[in-house]
PDB file of C-alpha atoms in Angstrom:
ATOM      1  CA  GLN A   1       0.000   0.000   0.000  1.00 76.00           C
ATOM      2  CA  VAL A   2       1.021   3.574  -0.638  1.00 83.00           C
ATOM      3  CA  GLN A   3      -0.220   6.380   1.533  1.00 90.00           C
ATOM      4  CA  LEU A   4      -0.274   9.915   0.201  1.00 93.00           C
ATOM      5  CA  VAL A   5      -0.801  13.004   2.323  1.00 95.00           C
ATOM      6  CA  GLU A   6      -1.184  16.450   0.784  1.00 96.00           C
ATOM      7  CA  SER A   7      -0.535  19.733   2.530  1.00 97.00           C
ATOM      8  CA  GLY A   8       0.035  23.362   1.685  1.00 97.00           C
ATOM      9  CA  GLY A   9      -3.387  24.446   0.525  1.00 97.00           C
ATOM     10  CA  GLY A  10      -4.986  27.668   1.647  1.00 97.00           C
ATOM     11  CA  LEU A  11      -6.440  31.008   0.662  1.00 98.00           C
ATOM     12  CA  VAL A  12      -4.455  33.285  -1.625  1.00 98.00           C
ATOM     13  CA  GLN A  13      -5.183  36.359  -3.697  1.00 98.00           C
ATOM     14  CA  ALA A  14      -5.133  36.240  -7.470  1.00 98.00           C
ATOM     15  CA  GLY A  15      -1.593  36.546  -8.741  1.00 98.00           C
ATOM     16  CA  GLY A  16      -0.167  34.907  -5.648  1.00 98.00           C
ATOM     17  CA  SER A  17       1.643  31.622  -5.164  1.00 98.00           C
ATOM     18  CA  LEU A  18       1.274  28.421  -3.182  1.00 98.00           C
ATOM     19  CA  ARG A  19       3.315  25.255  -2.932  1.00 98.00           C
ATOM     20  CA  LEU A  20       1.534  21.984  -2.358  1.00 98.00           C
ATOM     21  CA  SER A  21       3.322  18.968  -0.920  1.00 97.00           C
ATOM     22  CA  CYS A  22       2.520  15.289  -1.237  1.00 95.00           C
ATOM     23  CA  ALA A  23       4.301  12.977   1.173  1.00 93.00           C
ATOM     24  CA  ALA A  24       4.377   9.311   0.202  1.00 90.00           C
ATOM     25  CA  SER A  25       4.833   6.479   2.668  1.00 86.00           C
ATOM     26  CA  GLY A  26       4.489   2.732   2.667  1.00 78.00           C
ATOM     27  CA  ARG A  27       5.406   0.788  -0.425  1.00 71.00           C
ATOM     28  CA  THR A  28       7.129   3.148  -2.830  1.00 67.00           C
ATOM     29  CA  PHE A  29       8.113   2.556  -6.410  1.00 58.00           C
ATOM     30  CA  SER A  30      11.538   3.524  -7.545  1.00 53.00           C
ATOM     31  CA  SER A  31      10.153   4.593 -10.910  1.00 58.00           C
ATOM     32  CA  SER A  32       6.740   5.779  -9.749  1.00 85.00           C
ATOM     33  CA  VAL A  33       4.873   8.618 -11.336  1.00 93.00           C
ATOM     34  CA  MET A  34       3.354  11.309  -9.137  1.00 94.00           C
ATOM     35  CA  ALA A  35       0.520  13.432 -10.414  1.00 97.00           C
ATOM     36  CA  TRP A  36      -1.746  16.235  -9.308  1.00 98.00           C
ATOM     37  CA  PHE A  37      -5.426  16.487 -10.099  1.00 98.00           C
ATOM     38  CA  ARG A  38      -8.015  19.019  -9.003  1.00 98.00           C
ATOM     39  CA  GLN A  39     -11.742  19.172  -8.580  1.00 98.00           C
ATOM     40  CA  ALA A  40     -13.714  22.393  -8.459  1.00 97.00           C
ATOM     41  CA  PRO A  41     -17.233  22.522  -7.009  1.00 93.00           C
ATOM     42  CA  GLY A  42     -19.733  21.025  -9.408  1.00 95.00           C
ATOM     43  CA  LYS A  43     -17.049  19.910 -11.829  1.00 97.00           C
ATOM     44  CA  GLU A  44     -15.301  16.669 -12.616  1.00 97.00           C
ATOM     45  CA  ARG A  45     -11.835  15.921 -11.342  1.00 98.00           C
ATOM     46  CA  GLU A  46      -9.242  16.980 -13.890  1.00 98.00           C
ATOM     47  CA  PHE A  47      -5.593  16.379 -14.587  1.00 98.00           C
ATOM     48  CA  VAL A  48      -3.151  19.133 -13.618  1.00 98.00           C
ATOM     49  CA  ALA A  49       0.402  17.779 -13.819  1.00 98.00           C
ATOM     50  CA  ALA A  50       2.456  14.614 -13.627  1.00 97.00           C
ATOM     51  CA  GLY A  51       6.123  13.793 -13.357  1.00 96.00           C
ATOM     52  CA  THR A  52       8.445  10.868 -12.973  1.00 91.00           C
ATOM     53  CA  TRP A  53      10.563  10.516  -9.868  1.00 81.00           C
ATOM     54  CA  SER A  54      13.631  10.993 -12.018  1.00 84.00           C
ATOM     55  CA  GLY A  55      12.309  14.353 -13.124  1.00 83.00           C
ATOM     56  CA  GLU A  56      13.139  13.562 -16.726  1.00 88.00           C
ATOM     57  CA  GLU A  57       9.528  13.556 -17.848  1.00 93.00           C
ATOM     58  CA  THR A  58       6.753  15.962 -16.949  1.00 96.00           C
ATOM     59  CA  ASP A  59       3.319  16.721 -18.347  1.00 97.00           C
ATOM     60  CA  TYR A  60       1.041  19.680 -17.697  1.00 98.00           C
ATOM     61  CA  ALA A  61      -2.495  20.587 -18.533  1.00 98.00           C
ATOM     62  CA  ASP A  62      -2.652  23.519 -20.924  1.00 98.00           C
ATOM     63  CA  SER A  63      -4.492  25.591 -18.326  1.00 98.00           C
ATOM     64  CA  VAL A  64      -1.525  25.531 -15.941  1.00 98.00           C
ATOM     65  CA  LYS A  65       1.440  25.251 -18.287  1.00 98.00           C
ATOM     66  CA  GLY A  66       3.968  27.970 -17.570  1.00 98.00           C
ATOM     67  CA  ARG A  67       2.443  28.736 -14.157  1.00 98.00           C
ATOM     68  CA  PHE A  68       2.671  25.432 -12.266  1.00 98.00           C
ATOM     69  CA  THR A  69       5.738  23.270 -11.746  1.00 98.00           C
ATOM     70  CA  ILE A  70       5.834  19.699 -10.477  1.00 97.00           C
ATOM     71  CA  SER A  71       8.953  18.569  -8.658  1.00 94.00           C
ATOM     72  CA  ARG A  72      10.051  16.037  -6.078  1.00 90.00           C
ATOM     73  CA  ASP A  73      12.519  15.325  -3.312  1.00 89.00           C
ATOM     74  CA  ASN A  74      13.302  11.628  -3.580  1.00 85.00           C
ATOM     75  CA  ALA A  75      15.108  11.542  -0.253  1.00 85.00           C
ATOM     76  CA  LYS A  76      11.928  12.703   1.438  1.00 88.00           C
ATOM     77  CA  ASN A  77       9.537  10.746  -0.791  1.00 88.00           C
ATOM     78  CA  THR A  78       7.729  14.005  -1.352  1.00 91.00           C
ATOM     79  CA  ALA A  79       6.333  15.582  -4.496  1.00 93.00           C
ATOM     80  CA  TYR A  80       5.527  19.256  -4.851  1.00 96.00           C
ATOM     81  CA  LEU A  81       3.340  21.446  -6.980  1.00 98.00           C
ATOM     82  CA  GLN A  82       4.540  25.028  -7.153  1.00 98.00           C
ATOM     83  CA  MET A  83       1.669  27.212  -8.262  1.00 98.00           C
ATOM     84  CA  ASN A  84       2.395  30.761  -9.415  1.00 98.00           C
ATOM     85  CA  SER A  85       0.238  33.476 -10.940  1.00 98.00           C
ATOM     86  CA  LEU A  86      -2.826  31.881  -9.426  1.00 98.00           C
ATOM     87  CA  LYS A  87      -6.235  32.695 -10.846  1.00 98.00           C
ATOM     88  CA  PRO A  88      -9.706  32.394  -9.299  1.00 97.00           C
ATOM     89  CA  GLU A  89     -10.410  29.542 -11.707  1.00 97.00           C
ATOM     90  CA  ASP A  90      -7.618  27.550 -10.028  1.00 98.00           C
ATOM     91  CA  THR A  91      -9.833  27.263  -6.950  1.00 98.00           C
ATOM     92  CA  ALA A  92     -10.379  23.566  -6.268  1.00 98.00           C
ATOM     93  CA  VAL A  93      -9.493  20.658  -4.050  1.00 98.00           C
ATOM     94  CA  TYR A  94      -6.111  19.411  -5.192  1.00 98.00           C
ATOM     95  CA  TYR A  95      -5.272  15.720  -5.007  1.00 98.00           C
ATOM     96  CA  CYS A  96      -1.989  13.940  -5.481  1.00 97.00           C
ATOM     97  CA  ALA A  97      -1.947  10.496  -6.997  1.00 96.00           C
ATOM     98  CA  ALA A  98       0.621   7.818  -7.778  1.00 93.00           C
ATOM     99  CA  ARG A  99       1.091   4.962 -10.207  1.00 92.00           C
ATOM    100  CA  PRO A 100       4.037   2.607 -10.730  1.00 89.00           C
ATOM    101  CA  SER A 101       5.315   4.014 -14.026  1.00 87.00           C
ATOM    102  CA  GLY A 102       4.348   5.876 -17.157  1.00 90.00           C
ATOM    103  CA  LEU A 103       2.966   9.391 -17.405  1.00 94.00           C
ATOM    104  CA  ARG A 104      -0.796   9.287 -17.830  1.00 96.00           C
ATOM    105  CA  ARG A 105      -3.585  11.844 -17.577  1.00 98.00           C
ATOM    106  CA  GLU A 106      -6.503   9.497 -16.991  1.00 97.00           C
ATOM    107  CA  ILE A 107      -7.846   9.385 -13.448  1.00 97.00           C
ATOM    108  CA  GLN A 108      -8.512   5.677 -13.620  1.00 97.00           C
ATOM    109  CA  ARG A 109      -4.823   4.981 -14.310  1.00 96.00           C
ATOM    110  CA  TYR A 110      -3.864   6.055 -10.798  1.00 95.00           C
ATOM    111  CA  GLY A 111      -4.404   3.604  -7.973  1.00 93.00           C
ATOM    112  CA  TYR A 112      -3.222   5.669  -5.034  1.00 93.00           C
ATOM    113  CA  TRP A 113      -4.748   8.939  -3.926  1.00 96.00           C
ATOM    114  CA  GLY A 114      -4.376  11.448  -1.145  1.00 96.00           C
ATOM    115  CA  GLN A 115      -7.258  13.009   0.737  1.00 97.00           C
ATOM    116  CA  GLY A 116      -6.980  16.375  -0.997  1.00 97.00           C
ATOM    117  CA  THR A 117      -6.142  19.915   0.054  1.00 98.00           C
ATOM    118  CA  GLN A 118      -8.268  22.975  -0.596  1.00 98.00           C
ATOM    119  CA  VAL A 119      -6.883  25.849  -2.650  1.00 98.00           C
ATOM    120  CA  THR A 120      -8.956  29.012  -2.810  1.00 98.00           C
ATOM    121  CA  VAL A 121      -7.942  31.953  -4.977  1.00 98.00           C
ATOM    122  CA  SER A 122      -9.758  35.213  -4.337  1.00 97.00           C
ATOM    123  CA  SER A 123     -10.176  37.878  -6.991  1.00 94.00           C
TER     124      SER A 123
END
């Protein structure tokens, strides 16, 4: 089993920044992929970003490309999502997810999920 715990959410004004963290524990995969998804009220959960633990491969949704950066600290088994130039439409619950290997955007491809952290961007 893999346990994922997100932190770092909060309230920020438009144009501000936040950094989300996702700490992984339990069984970890040396080549695992970590991803971030988000779900706004009344909307479906959507892909935000994904990256391999090596950092060699990353993928971003068009809506966040150039503003968000996924990274990781392998020694701490922690992934991060640096979010800059935040917009009100970024308001959502953000979830981290993990899968053994291979960058994918589909929710059903990820078997491990955190509990989510709320990000609210005020205008």
